[in-house]
Structure formats: structure tokens, C-alpha cells
mmCIF file of C-alpha atoms and ligand atoms in Angstrom:
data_model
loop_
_atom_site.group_PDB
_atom_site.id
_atom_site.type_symbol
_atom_site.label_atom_id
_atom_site.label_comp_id
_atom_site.label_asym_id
_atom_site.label_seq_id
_atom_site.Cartn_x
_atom_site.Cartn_y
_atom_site.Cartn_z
ATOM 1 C CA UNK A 92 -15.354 13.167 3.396
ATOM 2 C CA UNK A 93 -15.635 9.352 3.616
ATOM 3 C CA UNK A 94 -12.194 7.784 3.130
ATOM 4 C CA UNK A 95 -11.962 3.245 3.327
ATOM 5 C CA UNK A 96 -8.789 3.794 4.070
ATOM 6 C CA UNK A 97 -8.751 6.413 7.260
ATOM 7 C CA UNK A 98 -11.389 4.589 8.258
ATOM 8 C CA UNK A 99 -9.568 0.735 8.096
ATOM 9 C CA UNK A 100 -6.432 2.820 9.919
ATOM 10 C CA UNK A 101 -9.229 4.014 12.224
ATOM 11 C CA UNK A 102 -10.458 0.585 13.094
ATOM 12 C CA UNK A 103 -13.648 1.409 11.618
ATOM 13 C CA UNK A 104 -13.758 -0.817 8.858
ATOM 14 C CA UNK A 105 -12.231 -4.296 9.093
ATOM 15 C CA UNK A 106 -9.090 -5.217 7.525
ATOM 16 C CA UNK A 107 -6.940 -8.302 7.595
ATOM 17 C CA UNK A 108 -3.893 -6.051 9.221
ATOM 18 C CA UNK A 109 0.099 -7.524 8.804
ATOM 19 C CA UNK A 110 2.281 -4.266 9.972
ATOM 20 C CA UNK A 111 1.649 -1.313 11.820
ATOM 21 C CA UNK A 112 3.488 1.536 13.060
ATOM 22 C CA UNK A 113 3.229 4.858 14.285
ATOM 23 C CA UNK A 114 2.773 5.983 10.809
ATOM 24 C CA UNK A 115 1.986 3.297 8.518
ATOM 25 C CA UNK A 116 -0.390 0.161 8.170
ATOM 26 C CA UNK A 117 -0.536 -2.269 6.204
ATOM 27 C CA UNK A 118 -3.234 -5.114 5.458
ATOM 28 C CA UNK A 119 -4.172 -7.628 2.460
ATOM 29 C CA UNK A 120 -6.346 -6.145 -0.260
ATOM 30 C CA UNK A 121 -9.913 -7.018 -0.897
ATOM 31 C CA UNK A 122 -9.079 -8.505 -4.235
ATOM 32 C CA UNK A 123 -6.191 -9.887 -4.741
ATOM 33 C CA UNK A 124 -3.857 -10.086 -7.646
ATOM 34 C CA UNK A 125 -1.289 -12.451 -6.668
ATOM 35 C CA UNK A 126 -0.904 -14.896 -4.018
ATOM 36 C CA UNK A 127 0.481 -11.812 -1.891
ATOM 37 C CA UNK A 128 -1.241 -8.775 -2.380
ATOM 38 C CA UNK A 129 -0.951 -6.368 0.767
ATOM 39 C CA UNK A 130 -1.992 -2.281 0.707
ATOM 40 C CA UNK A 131 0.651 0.020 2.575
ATOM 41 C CA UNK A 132 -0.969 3.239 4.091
ATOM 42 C CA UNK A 133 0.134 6.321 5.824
ATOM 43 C CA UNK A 134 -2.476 6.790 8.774
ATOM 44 C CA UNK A 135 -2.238 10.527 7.753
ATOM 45 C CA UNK A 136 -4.775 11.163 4.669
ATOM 46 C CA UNK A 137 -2.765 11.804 1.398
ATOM 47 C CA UNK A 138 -4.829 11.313 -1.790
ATOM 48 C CA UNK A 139 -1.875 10.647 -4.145
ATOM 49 C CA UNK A 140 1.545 10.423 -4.729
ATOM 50 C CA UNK A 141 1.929 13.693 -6.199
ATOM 51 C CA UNK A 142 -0.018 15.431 -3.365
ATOM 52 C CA UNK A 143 2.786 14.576 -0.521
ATOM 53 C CA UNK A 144 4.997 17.646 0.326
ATOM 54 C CA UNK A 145 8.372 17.862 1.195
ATOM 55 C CA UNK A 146 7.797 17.413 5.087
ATOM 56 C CA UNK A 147 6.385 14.463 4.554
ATOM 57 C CA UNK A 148 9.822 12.901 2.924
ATOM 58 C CA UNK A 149 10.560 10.331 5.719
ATOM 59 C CA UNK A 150 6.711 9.267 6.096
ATOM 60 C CA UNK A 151 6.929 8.487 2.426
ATOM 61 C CA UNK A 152 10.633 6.528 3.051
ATOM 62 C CA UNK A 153 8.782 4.849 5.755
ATOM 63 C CA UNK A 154 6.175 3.622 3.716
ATOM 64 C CA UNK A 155 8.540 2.042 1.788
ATOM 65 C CA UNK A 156 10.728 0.099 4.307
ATOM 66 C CA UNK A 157 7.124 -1.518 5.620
ATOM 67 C CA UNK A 158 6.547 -3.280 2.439
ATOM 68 C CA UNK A 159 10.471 -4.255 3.086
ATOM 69 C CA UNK A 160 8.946 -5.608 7.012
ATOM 70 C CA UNK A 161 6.348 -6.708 5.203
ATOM 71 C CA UNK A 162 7.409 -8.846 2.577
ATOM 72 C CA UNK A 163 10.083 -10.589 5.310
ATOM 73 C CA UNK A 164 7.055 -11.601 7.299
ATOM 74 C CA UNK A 165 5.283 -13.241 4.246
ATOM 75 C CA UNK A 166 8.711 -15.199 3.499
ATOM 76 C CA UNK A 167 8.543 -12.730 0.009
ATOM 77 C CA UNK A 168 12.223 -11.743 0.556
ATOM 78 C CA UNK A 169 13.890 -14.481 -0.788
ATOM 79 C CA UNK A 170 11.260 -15.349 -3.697
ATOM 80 C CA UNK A 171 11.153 -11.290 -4.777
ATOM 81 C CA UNK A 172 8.033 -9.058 -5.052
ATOM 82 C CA UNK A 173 6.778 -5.936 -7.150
ATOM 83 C CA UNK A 174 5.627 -2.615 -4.908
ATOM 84 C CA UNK A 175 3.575 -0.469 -7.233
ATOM 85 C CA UNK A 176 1.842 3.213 -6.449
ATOM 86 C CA UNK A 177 -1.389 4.110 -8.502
ATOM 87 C CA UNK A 178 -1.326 7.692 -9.140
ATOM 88 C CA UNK A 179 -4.391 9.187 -10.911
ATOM 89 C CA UNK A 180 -6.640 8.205 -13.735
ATOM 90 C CA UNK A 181 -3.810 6.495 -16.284
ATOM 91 C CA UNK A 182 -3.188 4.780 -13.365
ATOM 92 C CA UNK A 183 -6.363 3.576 -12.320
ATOM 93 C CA UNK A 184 -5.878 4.646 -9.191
ATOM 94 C CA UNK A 185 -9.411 4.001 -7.160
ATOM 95 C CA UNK A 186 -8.976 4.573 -3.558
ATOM 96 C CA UNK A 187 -7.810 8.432 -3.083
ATOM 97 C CA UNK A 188 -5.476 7.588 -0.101
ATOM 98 C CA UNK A 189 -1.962 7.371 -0.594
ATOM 99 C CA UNK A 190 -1.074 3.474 -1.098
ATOM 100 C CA UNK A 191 1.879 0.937 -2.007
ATOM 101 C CA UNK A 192 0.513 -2.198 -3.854
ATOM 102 C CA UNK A 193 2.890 -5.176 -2.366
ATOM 103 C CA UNK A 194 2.361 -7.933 -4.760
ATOM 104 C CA UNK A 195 4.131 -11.620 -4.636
ATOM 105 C CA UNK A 196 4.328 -14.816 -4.384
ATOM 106 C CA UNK A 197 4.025 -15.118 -8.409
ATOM 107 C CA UNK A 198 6.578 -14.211 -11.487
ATOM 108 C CA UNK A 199 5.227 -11.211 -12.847
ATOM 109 C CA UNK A 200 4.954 -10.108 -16.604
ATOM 110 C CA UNK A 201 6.712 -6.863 -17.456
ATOM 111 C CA UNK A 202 5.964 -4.533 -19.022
ATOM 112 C CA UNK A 203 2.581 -3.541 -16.452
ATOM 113 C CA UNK A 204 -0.392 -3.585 -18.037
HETATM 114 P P1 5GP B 553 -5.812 1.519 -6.533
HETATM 115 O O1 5GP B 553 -6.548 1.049 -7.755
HETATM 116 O O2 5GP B 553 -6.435 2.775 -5.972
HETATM 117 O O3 5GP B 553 -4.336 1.625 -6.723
HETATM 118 O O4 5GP B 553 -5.987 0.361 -5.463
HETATM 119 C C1 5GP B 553 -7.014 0.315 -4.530
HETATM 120 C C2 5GP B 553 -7.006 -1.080 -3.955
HETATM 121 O O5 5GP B 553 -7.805 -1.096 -2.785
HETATM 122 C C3 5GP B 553 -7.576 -2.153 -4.885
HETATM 123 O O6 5GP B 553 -6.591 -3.159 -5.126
HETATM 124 C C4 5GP B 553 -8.792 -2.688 -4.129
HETATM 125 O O7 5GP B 553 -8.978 -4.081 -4.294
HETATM 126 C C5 5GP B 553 -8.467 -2.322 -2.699
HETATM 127 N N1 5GP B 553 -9.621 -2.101 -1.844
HETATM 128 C C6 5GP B 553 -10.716 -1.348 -2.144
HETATM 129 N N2 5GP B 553 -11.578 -1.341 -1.113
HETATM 130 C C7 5GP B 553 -11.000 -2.097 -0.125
HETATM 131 C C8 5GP B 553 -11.419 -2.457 1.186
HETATM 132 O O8 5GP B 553 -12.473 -2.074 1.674
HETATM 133 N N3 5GP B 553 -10.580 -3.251 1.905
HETATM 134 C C9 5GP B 553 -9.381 -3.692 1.393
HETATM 135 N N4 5GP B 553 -8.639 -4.483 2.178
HETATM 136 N N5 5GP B 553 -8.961 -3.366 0.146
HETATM 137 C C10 5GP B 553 -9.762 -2.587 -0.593
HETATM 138 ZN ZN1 ZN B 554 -7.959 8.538 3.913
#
């Protein structure tokens, strides 16, 4: 099954890349929207949110202290930024693998649309 995102982690697909790991990458989205917009994957294929199990607990922990790595590269951790997961249709979710949106460099409105 064709994934964008395995194959971006793959080095298939090009993507501007600001963090990797052993586990995790991260790299700017397509279509920004804010100044900062960066996409925080596992490398391991997990469609959603609600489809990681309980083994995967520190991966998912992980994910999140990237967009921490991340942001302090950008200069976002003074300023502040928003880290959002998409999961499902009321979502809008469009890209099956697992993702963190990291989105700064702008105030944001609240509540998300
Ligand atoms: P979702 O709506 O699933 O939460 O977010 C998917 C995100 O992936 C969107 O913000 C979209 O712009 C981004 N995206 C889709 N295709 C690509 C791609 O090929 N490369 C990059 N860098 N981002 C993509
Ligand atoms: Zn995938």
C-alpha cells in the first residue's frame, strides 16, 4: 500500500527534512499554515492516533519531545507554538500515517477551526 509518508522516511520522496532520529522525522509540510509548519513522523507506519498500542508508548513520547528539538531549532521556543494530531474524518485527517502538526511563528486563534 502506497504511503507519502514511509516513503519521505524512506528517502523516496523528497522532503525538506529538520530532525531525525532513530524513530522519528520530521520535515516542513507541503502547504503551510503558518510561518512554521513542520510534520513529525514515526518511521514505523501507524495510520492514526488511535491505532498505536501500548508498546508503542515511548515512540509516541518521542514523537513528542522532537517537535520540543524541533521548535528550539526554528527559534519557536521562546515565541510559543501549537502541536496538533489529526485523527480521522472530524479531523480531516488526510495522510493515514501517524503525524504531529508543529505550527508557529504566528498567534493562533482558539478555539480550532
Ligand atoms: P492531515 O490533514 O492528515 O493531518 O495532514 C497531512 C499534511 O500533510 C497536510 O498538512 C499536507 O499539506 C501535508 N502533505 C501532504 N502531502 C505531502 C507531501 O508530499 N510532502 C509534505 N512535505 N507534506 C505533505
Ligand atoms: Zn506510512
Amino acid at each position: 500500500m502506497k504511503c507519502i509518508f514511509c516513503d519521505i522516511v524512506a528517502g523516496k520522496m523528497p522532503a525538506r527534512t529538520v530532525y531525525e532520529d532513530d524513530q522519528v522525522v520530521a520535515f516542513h509540510d507541503i502547504n503551510p499554515q503558518a510561518p512554521t509548519h513542520v510534520l513529525i513522523v514515526p518511521r514505523a507506519h501507524i495510520p492514526r492516533l488511535q491505532d498505536a498500542a501500548e508498546e508503542q508508548a515511548t515512540l509516541i513520547g518521542r514523537l513528542l519531545l522532537a517537535a520540543n528539538r524541533v521548535a528550539e531549532r526554528l527559534g519557536l521556543d521562546r515565541s510559543g507554538y501549537r502541536v496538533v494530531i489529526n485523527n480521522g474524518p472530524d479531523a480531516l485527517q488526510t495522510v493515514y500515517h501517524l503525524h504531529l502538526h508543529l505550527l508557529g511563528g504566528r498567534r493562533m486563534s482558539w478555539p480550532p477551526g
